[in-house]
Short mmCIF file of N, CA and C and ligand atoms in Angstrom, two decimals:
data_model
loop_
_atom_site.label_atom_id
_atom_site.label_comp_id
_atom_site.label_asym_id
_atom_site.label_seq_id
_atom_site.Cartn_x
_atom_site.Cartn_y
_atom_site.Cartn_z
N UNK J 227 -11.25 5.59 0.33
CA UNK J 227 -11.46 5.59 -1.13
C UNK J 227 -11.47 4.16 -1.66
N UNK J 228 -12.28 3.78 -2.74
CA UNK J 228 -13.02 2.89 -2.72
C UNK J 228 -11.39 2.18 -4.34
N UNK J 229 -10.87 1.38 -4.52
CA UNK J 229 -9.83 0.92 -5.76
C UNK J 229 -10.77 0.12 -6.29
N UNK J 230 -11.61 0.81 -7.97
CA UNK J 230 -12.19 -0.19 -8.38
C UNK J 230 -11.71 -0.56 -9.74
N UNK J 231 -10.58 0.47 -10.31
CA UNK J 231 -10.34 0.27 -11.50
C UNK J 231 -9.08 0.97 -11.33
N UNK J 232 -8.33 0.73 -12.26
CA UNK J 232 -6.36 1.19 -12.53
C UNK J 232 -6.62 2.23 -12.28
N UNK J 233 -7.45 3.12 -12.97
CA UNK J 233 -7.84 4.82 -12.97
C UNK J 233 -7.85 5.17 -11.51
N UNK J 234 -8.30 4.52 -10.58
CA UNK J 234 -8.49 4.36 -9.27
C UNK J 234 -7.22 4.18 -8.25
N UNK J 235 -6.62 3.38 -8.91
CA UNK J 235 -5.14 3.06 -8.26
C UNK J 235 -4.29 4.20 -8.78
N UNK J 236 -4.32 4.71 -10.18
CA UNK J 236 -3.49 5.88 -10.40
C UNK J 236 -3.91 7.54 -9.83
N UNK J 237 -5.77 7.65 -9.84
CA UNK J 237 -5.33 8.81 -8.49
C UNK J 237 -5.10 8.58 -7.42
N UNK J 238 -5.05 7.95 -6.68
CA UNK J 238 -5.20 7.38 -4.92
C UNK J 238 -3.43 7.24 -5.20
N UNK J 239 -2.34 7.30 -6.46
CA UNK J 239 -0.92 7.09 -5.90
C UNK J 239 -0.27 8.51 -6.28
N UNK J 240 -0.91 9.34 -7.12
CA UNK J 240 -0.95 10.51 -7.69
C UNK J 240 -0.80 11.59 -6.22
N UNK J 241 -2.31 10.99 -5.47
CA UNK J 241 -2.11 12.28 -4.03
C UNK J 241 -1.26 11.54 -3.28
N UNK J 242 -0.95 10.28 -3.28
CA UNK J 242 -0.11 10.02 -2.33
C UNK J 242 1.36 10.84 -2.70
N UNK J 243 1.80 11.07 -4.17
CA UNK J 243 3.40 11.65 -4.25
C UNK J 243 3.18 12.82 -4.08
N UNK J 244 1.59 13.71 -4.13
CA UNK J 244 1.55 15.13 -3.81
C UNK J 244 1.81 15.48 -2.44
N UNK J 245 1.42 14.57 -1.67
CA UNK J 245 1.50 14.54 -0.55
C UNK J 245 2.51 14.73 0.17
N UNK J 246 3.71 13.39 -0.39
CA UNK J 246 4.92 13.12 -0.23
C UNK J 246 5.82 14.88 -0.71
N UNK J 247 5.44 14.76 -2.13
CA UNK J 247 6.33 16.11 -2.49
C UNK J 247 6.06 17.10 -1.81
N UNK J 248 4.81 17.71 -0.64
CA UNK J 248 4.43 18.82 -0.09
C UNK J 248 5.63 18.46 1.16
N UNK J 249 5.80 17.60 1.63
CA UNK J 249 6.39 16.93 3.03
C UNK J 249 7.97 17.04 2.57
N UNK J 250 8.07 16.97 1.24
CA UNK J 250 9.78 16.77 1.10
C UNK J 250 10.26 18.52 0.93
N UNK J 251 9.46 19.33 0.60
CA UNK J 251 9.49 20.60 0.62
C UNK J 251 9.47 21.54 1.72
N UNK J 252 8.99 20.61 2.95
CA UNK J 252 8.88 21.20 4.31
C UNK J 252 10.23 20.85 4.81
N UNK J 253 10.22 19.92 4.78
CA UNK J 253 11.73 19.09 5.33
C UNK J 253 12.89 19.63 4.71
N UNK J 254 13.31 19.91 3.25
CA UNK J 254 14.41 20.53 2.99
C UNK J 254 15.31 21.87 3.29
N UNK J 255 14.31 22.74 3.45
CA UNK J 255 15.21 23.87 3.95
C UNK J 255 16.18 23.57 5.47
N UNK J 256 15.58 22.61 6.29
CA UNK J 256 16.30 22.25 7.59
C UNK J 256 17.51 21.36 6.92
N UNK J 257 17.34 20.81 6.43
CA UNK J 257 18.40 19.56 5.55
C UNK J 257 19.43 20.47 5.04
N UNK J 258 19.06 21.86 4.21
CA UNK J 258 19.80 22.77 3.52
C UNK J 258 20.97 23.55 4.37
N UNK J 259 20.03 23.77 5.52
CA UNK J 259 20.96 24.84 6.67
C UNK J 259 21.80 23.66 7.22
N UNK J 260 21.49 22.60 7.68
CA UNK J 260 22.31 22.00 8.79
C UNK J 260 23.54 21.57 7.83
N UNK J 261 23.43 21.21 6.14
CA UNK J 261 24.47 20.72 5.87
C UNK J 261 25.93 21.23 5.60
N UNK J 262 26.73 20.84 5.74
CA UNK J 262 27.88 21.44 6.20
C UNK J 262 28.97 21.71 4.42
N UNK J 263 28.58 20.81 3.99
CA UNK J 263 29.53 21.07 2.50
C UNK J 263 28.26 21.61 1.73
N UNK J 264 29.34 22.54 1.04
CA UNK J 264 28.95 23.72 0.33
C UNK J 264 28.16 22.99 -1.15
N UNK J 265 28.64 21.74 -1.50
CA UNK J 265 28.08 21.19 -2.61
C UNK J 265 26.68 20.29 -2.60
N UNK J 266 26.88 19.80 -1.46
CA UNK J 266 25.53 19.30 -0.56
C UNK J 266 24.97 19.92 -0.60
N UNK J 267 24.97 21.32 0.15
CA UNK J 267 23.82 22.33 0.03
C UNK J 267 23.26 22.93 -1.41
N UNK J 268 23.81 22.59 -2.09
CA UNK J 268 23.23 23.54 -3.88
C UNK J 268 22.79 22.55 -4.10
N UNK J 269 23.14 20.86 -3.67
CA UNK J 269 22.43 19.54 -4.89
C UNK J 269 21.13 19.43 -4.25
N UNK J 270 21.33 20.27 -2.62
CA UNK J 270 19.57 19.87 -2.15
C UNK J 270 19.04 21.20 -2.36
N UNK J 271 19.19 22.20 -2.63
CA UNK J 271 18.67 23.28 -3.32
C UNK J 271 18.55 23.16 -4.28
N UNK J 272 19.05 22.88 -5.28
CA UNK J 272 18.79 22.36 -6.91
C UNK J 272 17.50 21.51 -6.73
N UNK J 273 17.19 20.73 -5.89
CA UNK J 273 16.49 19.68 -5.74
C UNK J 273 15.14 20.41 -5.34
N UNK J 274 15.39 21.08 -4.35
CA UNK J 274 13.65 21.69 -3.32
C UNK J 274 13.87 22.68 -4.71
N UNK J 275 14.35 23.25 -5.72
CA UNK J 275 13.34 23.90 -7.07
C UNK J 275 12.93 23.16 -7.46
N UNK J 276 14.00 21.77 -7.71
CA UNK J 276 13.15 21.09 -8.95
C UNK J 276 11.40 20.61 -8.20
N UNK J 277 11.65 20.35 -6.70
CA UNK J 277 10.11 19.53 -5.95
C UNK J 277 9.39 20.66 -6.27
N UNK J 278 9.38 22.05 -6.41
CA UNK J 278 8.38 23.03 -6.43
C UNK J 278 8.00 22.51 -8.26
N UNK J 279 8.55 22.40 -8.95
CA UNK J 279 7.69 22.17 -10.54
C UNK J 279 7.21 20.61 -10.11
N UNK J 280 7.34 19.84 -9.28
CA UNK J 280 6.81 18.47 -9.63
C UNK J 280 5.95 18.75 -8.83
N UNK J 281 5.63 19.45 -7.95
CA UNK J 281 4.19 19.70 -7.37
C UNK J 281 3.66 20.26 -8.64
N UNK J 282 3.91 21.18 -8.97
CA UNK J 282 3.19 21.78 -9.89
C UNK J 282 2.71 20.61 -11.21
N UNK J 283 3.23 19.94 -11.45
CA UNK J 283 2.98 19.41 -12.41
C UNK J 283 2.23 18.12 -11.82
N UNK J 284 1.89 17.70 -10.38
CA UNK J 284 0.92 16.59 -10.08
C UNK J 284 0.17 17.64 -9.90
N UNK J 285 -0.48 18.89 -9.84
CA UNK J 285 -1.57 19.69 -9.36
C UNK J 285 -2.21 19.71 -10.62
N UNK J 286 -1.40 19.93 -11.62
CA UNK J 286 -1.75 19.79 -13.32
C UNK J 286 -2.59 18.50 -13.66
N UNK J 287 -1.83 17.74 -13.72
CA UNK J 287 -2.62 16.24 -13.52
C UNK J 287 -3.52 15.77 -12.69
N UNK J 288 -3.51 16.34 -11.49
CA UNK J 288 -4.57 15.90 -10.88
C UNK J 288 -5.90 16.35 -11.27
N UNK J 289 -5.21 18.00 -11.81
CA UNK J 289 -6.69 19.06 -12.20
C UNK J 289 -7.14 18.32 -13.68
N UNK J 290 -6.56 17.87 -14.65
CA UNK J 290 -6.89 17.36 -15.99
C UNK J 290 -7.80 16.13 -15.86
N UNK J 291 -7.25 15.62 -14.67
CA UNK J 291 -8.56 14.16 -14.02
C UNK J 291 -9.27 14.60 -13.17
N UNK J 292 -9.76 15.85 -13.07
CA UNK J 292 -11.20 16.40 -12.33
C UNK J 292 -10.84 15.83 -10.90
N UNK J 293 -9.63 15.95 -10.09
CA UNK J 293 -9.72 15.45 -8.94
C UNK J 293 -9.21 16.45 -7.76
N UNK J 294 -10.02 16.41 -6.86
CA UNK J 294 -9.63 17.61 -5.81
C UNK J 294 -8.30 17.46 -5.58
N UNK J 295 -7.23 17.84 -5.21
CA UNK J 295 -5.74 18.08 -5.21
C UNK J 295 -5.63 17.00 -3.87
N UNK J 296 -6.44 16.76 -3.31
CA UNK J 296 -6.78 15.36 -2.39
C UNK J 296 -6.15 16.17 -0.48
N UNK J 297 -5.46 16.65 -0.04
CA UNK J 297 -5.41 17.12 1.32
C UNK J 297 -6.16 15.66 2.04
N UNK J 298 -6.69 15.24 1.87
CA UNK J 298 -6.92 13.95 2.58
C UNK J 298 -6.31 12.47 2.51
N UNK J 299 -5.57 12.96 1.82
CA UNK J 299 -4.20 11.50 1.47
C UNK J 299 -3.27 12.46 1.89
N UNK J 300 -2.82 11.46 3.09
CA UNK J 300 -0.94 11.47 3.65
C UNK J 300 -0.35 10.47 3.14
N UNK J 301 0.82 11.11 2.47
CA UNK J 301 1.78 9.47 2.35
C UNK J 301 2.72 9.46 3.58
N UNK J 302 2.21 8.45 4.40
CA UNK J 302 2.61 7.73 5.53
C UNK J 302 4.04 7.48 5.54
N UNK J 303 4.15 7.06 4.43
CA UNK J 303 6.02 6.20 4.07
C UNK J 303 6.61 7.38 3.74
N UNK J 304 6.52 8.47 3.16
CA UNK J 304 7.33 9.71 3.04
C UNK J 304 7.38 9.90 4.61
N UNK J 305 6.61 10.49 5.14
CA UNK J 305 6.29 10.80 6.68
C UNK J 305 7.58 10.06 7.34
N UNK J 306 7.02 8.83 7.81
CA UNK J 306 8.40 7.96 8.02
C UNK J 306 9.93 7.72 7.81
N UNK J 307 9.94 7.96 6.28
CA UNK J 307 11.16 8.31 5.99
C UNK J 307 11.57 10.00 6.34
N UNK J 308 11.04 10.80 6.53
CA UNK J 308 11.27 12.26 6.97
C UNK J 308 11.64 12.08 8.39
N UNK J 309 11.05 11.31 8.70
CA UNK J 309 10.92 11.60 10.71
C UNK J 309 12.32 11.06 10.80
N UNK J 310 12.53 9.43 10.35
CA UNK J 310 14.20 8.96 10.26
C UNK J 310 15.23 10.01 10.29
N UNK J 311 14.95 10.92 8.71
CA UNK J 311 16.01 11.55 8.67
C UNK J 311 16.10 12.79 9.27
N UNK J 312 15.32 12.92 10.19
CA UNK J 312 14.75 14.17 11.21
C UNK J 312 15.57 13.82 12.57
N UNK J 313 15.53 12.39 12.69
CA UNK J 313 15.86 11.97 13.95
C UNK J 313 17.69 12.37 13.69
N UNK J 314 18.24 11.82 12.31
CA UNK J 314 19.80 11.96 12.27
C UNK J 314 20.19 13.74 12.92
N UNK J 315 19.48 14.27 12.64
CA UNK J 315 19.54 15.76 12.97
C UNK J 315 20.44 15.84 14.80
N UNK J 316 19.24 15.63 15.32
CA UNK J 316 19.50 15.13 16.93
C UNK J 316 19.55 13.80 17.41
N UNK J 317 20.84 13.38 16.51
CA UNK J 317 21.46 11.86 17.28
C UNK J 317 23.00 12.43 17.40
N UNK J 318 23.45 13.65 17.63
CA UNK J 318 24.76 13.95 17.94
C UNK J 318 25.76 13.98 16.66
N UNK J 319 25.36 13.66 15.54
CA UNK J 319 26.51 13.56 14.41
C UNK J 319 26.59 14.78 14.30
N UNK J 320 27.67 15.52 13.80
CA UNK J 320 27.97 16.75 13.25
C UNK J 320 29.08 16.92 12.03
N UNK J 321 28.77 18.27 11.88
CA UNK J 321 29.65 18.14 10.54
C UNK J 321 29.55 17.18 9.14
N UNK J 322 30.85 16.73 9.34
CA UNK J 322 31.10 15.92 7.68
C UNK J 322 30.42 14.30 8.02
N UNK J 323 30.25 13.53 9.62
CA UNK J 323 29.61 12.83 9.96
C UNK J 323 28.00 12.90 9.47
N UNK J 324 28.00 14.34 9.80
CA UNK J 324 25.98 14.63 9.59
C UNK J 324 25.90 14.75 8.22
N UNK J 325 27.07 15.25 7.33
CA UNK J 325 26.66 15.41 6.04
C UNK J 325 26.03 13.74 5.48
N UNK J 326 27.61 13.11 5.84
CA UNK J 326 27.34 11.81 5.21
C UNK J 326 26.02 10.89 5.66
N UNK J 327 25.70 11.10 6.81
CA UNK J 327 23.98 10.57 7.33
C UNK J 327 22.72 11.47 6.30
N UNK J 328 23.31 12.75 6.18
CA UNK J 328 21.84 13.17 5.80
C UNK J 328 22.09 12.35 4.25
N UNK J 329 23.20 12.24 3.46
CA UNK J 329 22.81 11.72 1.95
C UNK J 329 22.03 10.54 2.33
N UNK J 330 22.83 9.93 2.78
CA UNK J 330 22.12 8.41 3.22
C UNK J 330 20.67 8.59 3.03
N UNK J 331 19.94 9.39 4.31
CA UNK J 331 18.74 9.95 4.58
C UNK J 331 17.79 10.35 3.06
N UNK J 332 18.56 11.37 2.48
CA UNK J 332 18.18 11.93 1.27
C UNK J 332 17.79 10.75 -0.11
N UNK J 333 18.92 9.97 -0.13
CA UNK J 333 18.51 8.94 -0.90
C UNK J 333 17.68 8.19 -0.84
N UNK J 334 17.12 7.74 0.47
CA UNK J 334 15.79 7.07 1.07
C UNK J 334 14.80 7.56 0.44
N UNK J 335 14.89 9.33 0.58
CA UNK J 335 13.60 10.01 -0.32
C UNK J 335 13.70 9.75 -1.52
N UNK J 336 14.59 9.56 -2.21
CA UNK J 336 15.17 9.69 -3.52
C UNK J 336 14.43 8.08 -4.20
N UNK J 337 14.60 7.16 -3.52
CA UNK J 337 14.37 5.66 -3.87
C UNK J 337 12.89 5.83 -3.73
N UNK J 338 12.48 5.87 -2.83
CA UNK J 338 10.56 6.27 -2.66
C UNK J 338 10.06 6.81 -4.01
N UNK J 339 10.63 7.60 -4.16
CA UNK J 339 10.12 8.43 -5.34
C UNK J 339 10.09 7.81 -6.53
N UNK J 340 11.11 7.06 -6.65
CA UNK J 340 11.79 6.67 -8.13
C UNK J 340 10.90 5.42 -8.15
N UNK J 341 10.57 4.95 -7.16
CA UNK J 341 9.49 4.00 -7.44
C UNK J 341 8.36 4.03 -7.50
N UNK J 342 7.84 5.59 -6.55
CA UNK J 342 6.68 5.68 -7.26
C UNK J 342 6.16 6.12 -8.71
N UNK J 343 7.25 7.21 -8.73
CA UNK J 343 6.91 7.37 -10.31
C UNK J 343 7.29 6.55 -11.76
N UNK J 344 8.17 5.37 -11.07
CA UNK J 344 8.07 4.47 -11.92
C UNK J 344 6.96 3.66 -12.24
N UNK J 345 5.95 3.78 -11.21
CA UNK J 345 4.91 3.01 -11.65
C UNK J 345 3.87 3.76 -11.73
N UNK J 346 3.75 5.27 -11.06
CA UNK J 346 3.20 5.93 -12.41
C UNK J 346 2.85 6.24 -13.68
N UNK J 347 4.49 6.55 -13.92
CA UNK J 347 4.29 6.64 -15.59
C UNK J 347 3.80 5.14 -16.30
N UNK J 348 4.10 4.10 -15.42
CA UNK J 348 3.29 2.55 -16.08
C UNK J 348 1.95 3.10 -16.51
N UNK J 349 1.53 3.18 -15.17
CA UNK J 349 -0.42 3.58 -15.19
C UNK J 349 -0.72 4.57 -16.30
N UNK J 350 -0.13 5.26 -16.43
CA UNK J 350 -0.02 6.64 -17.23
C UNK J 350 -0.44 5.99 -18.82
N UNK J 351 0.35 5.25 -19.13
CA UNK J 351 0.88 4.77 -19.80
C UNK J 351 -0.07 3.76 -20.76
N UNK J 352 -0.57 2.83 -19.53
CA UNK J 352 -1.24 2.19 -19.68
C UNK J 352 -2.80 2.93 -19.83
N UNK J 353 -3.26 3.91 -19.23
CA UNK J 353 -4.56 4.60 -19.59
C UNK J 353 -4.68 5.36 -20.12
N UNK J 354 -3.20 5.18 -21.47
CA UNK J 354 -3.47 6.27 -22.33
C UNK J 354 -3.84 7.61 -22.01
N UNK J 355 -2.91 8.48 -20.59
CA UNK J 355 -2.79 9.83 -20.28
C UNK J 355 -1.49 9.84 -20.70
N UNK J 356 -1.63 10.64 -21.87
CA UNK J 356 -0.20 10.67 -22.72
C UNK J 356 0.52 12.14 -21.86
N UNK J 357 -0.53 13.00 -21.65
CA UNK J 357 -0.11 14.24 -21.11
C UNK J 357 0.88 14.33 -19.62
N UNK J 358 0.11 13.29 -18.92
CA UNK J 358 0.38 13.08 -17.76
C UNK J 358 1.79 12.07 -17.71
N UNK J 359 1.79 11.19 -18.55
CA UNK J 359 2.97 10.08 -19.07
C UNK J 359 4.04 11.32 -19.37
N UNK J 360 4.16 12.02 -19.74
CA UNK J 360 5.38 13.10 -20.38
C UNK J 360 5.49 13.65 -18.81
N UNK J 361 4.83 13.91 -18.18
CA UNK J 361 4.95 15.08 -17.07
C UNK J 361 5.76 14.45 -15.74
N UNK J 362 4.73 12.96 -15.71
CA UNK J 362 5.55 11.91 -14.71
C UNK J 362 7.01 11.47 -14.86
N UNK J 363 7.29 11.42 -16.40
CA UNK J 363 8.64 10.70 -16.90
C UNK J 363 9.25 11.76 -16.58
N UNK J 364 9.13 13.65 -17.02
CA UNK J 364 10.12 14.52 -16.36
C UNK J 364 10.61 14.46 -15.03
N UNK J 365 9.59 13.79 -13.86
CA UNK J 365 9.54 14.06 -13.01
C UNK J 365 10.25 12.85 -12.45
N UNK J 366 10.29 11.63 -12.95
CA UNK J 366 11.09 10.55 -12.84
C UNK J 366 12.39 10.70 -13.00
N UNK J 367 12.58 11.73 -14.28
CA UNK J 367 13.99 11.80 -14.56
C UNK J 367 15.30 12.93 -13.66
N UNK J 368 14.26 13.71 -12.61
CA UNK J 368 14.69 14.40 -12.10
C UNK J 368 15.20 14.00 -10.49
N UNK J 369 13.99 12.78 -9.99
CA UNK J 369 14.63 12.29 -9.28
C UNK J 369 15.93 11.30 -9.34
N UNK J 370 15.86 10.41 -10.58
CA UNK J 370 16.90 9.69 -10.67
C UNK J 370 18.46 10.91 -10.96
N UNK J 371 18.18 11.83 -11.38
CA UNK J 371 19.42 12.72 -11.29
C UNK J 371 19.59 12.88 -10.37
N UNK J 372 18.90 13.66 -9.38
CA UNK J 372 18.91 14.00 -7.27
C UNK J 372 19.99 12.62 -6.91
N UNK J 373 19.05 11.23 -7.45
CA UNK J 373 19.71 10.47 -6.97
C UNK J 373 21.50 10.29 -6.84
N UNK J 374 21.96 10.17 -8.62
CA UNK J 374 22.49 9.99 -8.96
C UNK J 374 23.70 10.80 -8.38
N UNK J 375 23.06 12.54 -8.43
CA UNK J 375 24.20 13.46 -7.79
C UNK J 375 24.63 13.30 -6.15
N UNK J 376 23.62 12.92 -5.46
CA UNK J 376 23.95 12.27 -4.02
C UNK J 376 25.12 11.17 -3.93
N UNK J 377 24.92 10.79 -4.85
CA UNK J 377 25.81 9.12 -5.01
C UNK J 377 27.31 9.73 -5.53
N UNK J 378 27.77 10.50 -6.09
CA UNK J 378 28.46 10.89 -6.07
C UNK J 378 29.26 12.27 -5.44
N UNK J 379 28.34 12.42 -4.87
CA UNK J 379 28.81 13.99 -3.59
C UNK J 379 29.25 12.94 -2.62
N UNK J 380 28.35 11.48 -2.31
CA UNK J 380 29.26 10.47 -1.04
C UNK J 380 30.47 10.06 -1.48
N UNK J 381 31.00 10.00 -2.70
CA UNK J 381 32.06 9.13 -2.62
C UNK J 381 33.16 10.41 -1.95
N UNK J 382 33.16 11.23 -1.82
CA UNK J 382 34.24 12.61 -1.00
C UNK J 382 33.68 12.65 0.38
N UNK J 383 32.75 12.93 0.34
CA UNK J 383 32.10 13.34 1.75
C UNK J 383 32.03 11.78 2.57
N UNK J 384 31.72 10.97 2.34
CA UNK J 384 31.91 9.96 3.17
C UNK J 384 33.31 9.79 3.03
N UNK J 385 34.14 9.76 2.81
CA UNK J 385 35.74 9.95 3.21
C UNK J 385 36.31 10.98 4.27
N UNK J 386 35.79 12.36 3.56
CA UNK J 386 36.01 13.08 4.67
C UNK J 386 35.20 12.94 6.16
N UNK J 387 34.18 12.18 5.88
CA UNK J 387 33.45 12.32 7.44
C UNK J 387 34.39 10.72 8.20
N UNK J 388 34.89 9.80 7.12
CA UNK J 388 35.73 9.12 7.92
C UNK J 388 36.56 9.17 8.54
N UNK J 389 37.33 10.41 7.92
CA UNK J 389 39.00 11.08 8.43
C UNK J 389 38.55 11.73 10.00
N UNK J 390 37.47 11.74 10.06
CA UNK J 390 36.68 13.31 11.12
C UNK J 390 37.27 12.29 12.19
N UNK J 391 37.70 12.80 13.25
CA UNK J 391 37.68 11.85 14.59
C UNK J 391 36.22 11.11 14.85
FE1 FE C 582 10.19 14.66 -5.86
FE1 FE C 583 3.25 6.99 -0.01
ZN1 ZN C 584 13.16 13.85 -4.95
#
């Protein structure tokens, strides 16, 4: 795909987070089962609902800019960051050890995001898609919560996975 104008750079980053969000939706239910605290598991369930409306709402936007939903953009760097936290799975941690690796892991997704849709809603913003600017900023604001609640499920759980032998 050819970047000849902002409009250009904002769909080509648009399928890249659809992409990403289809990949973070595959990956969570394994993240869900393996984790071991009971509060972990609802903040990443809370989370794979909230990724089902932010797909929905880049399928919205993508459809309002006449653009095929794209299946031909992978985001590579989601990919990467999935496989990482794929690998913590089968590197032997268990328990309150694996909990505290997968936040780690989880926040990786969490930071990706928050930057892409931070510079989303810029573009948004800037090309006067006011519709799409409201939809991205929900969707900004939902990851920085994911974030936020991870960051504080570690300050217990990384204690307890320290106490763990
Ligand atoms: Fe997301
Ligand atoms: Fe990407
Ligand atoms: Zn997220």
């Amino acid at each position: 795909m050819q970047l000849k104008s902002l409009r250009d750079v904002f769909t080509h980053e648009l399928k890249d987070m659809y992409s990403a969000e289809k990949q973070i939706l595959k990956a969570l239910p394994k993240m869900i089962n393996k984790a071991e605290s009971a509060d972990l598991q609802d903040a990443l369930e809370d989370h794979r609902m909230a990724t089902e409306s932010q797909v929905n709402r880049l399928e919205e936007i993508l459809g309002s800019l006449d653009e095929p939903k794209g299946g031909a953009k992978k985001c590579k760097g989601m990919a990467g960051i999935l496989e990482e936290g794929d690998e913590l799975l089968h590197d032997g941690a268990e328990n309150g050890v694996l909990d505290a690796a997968m936040i780690g892991a989880a926040q990786k997704v969490e930071h990706y995001e928050i930057a892409a849709y931070g510079t989303l809603v810029a573009y948004a913003k800037q090309l006067g898609e006011d519709r799409a600017m409201e939809l991205l900023e929900q969707t900004l604001e939902e990851e920085k919560s994911a974030d936020e609640k991870l960051t504080e499920l570690a300050l217990s759980i990384n204690d307890a996975a320290n106490a763990e032998a």
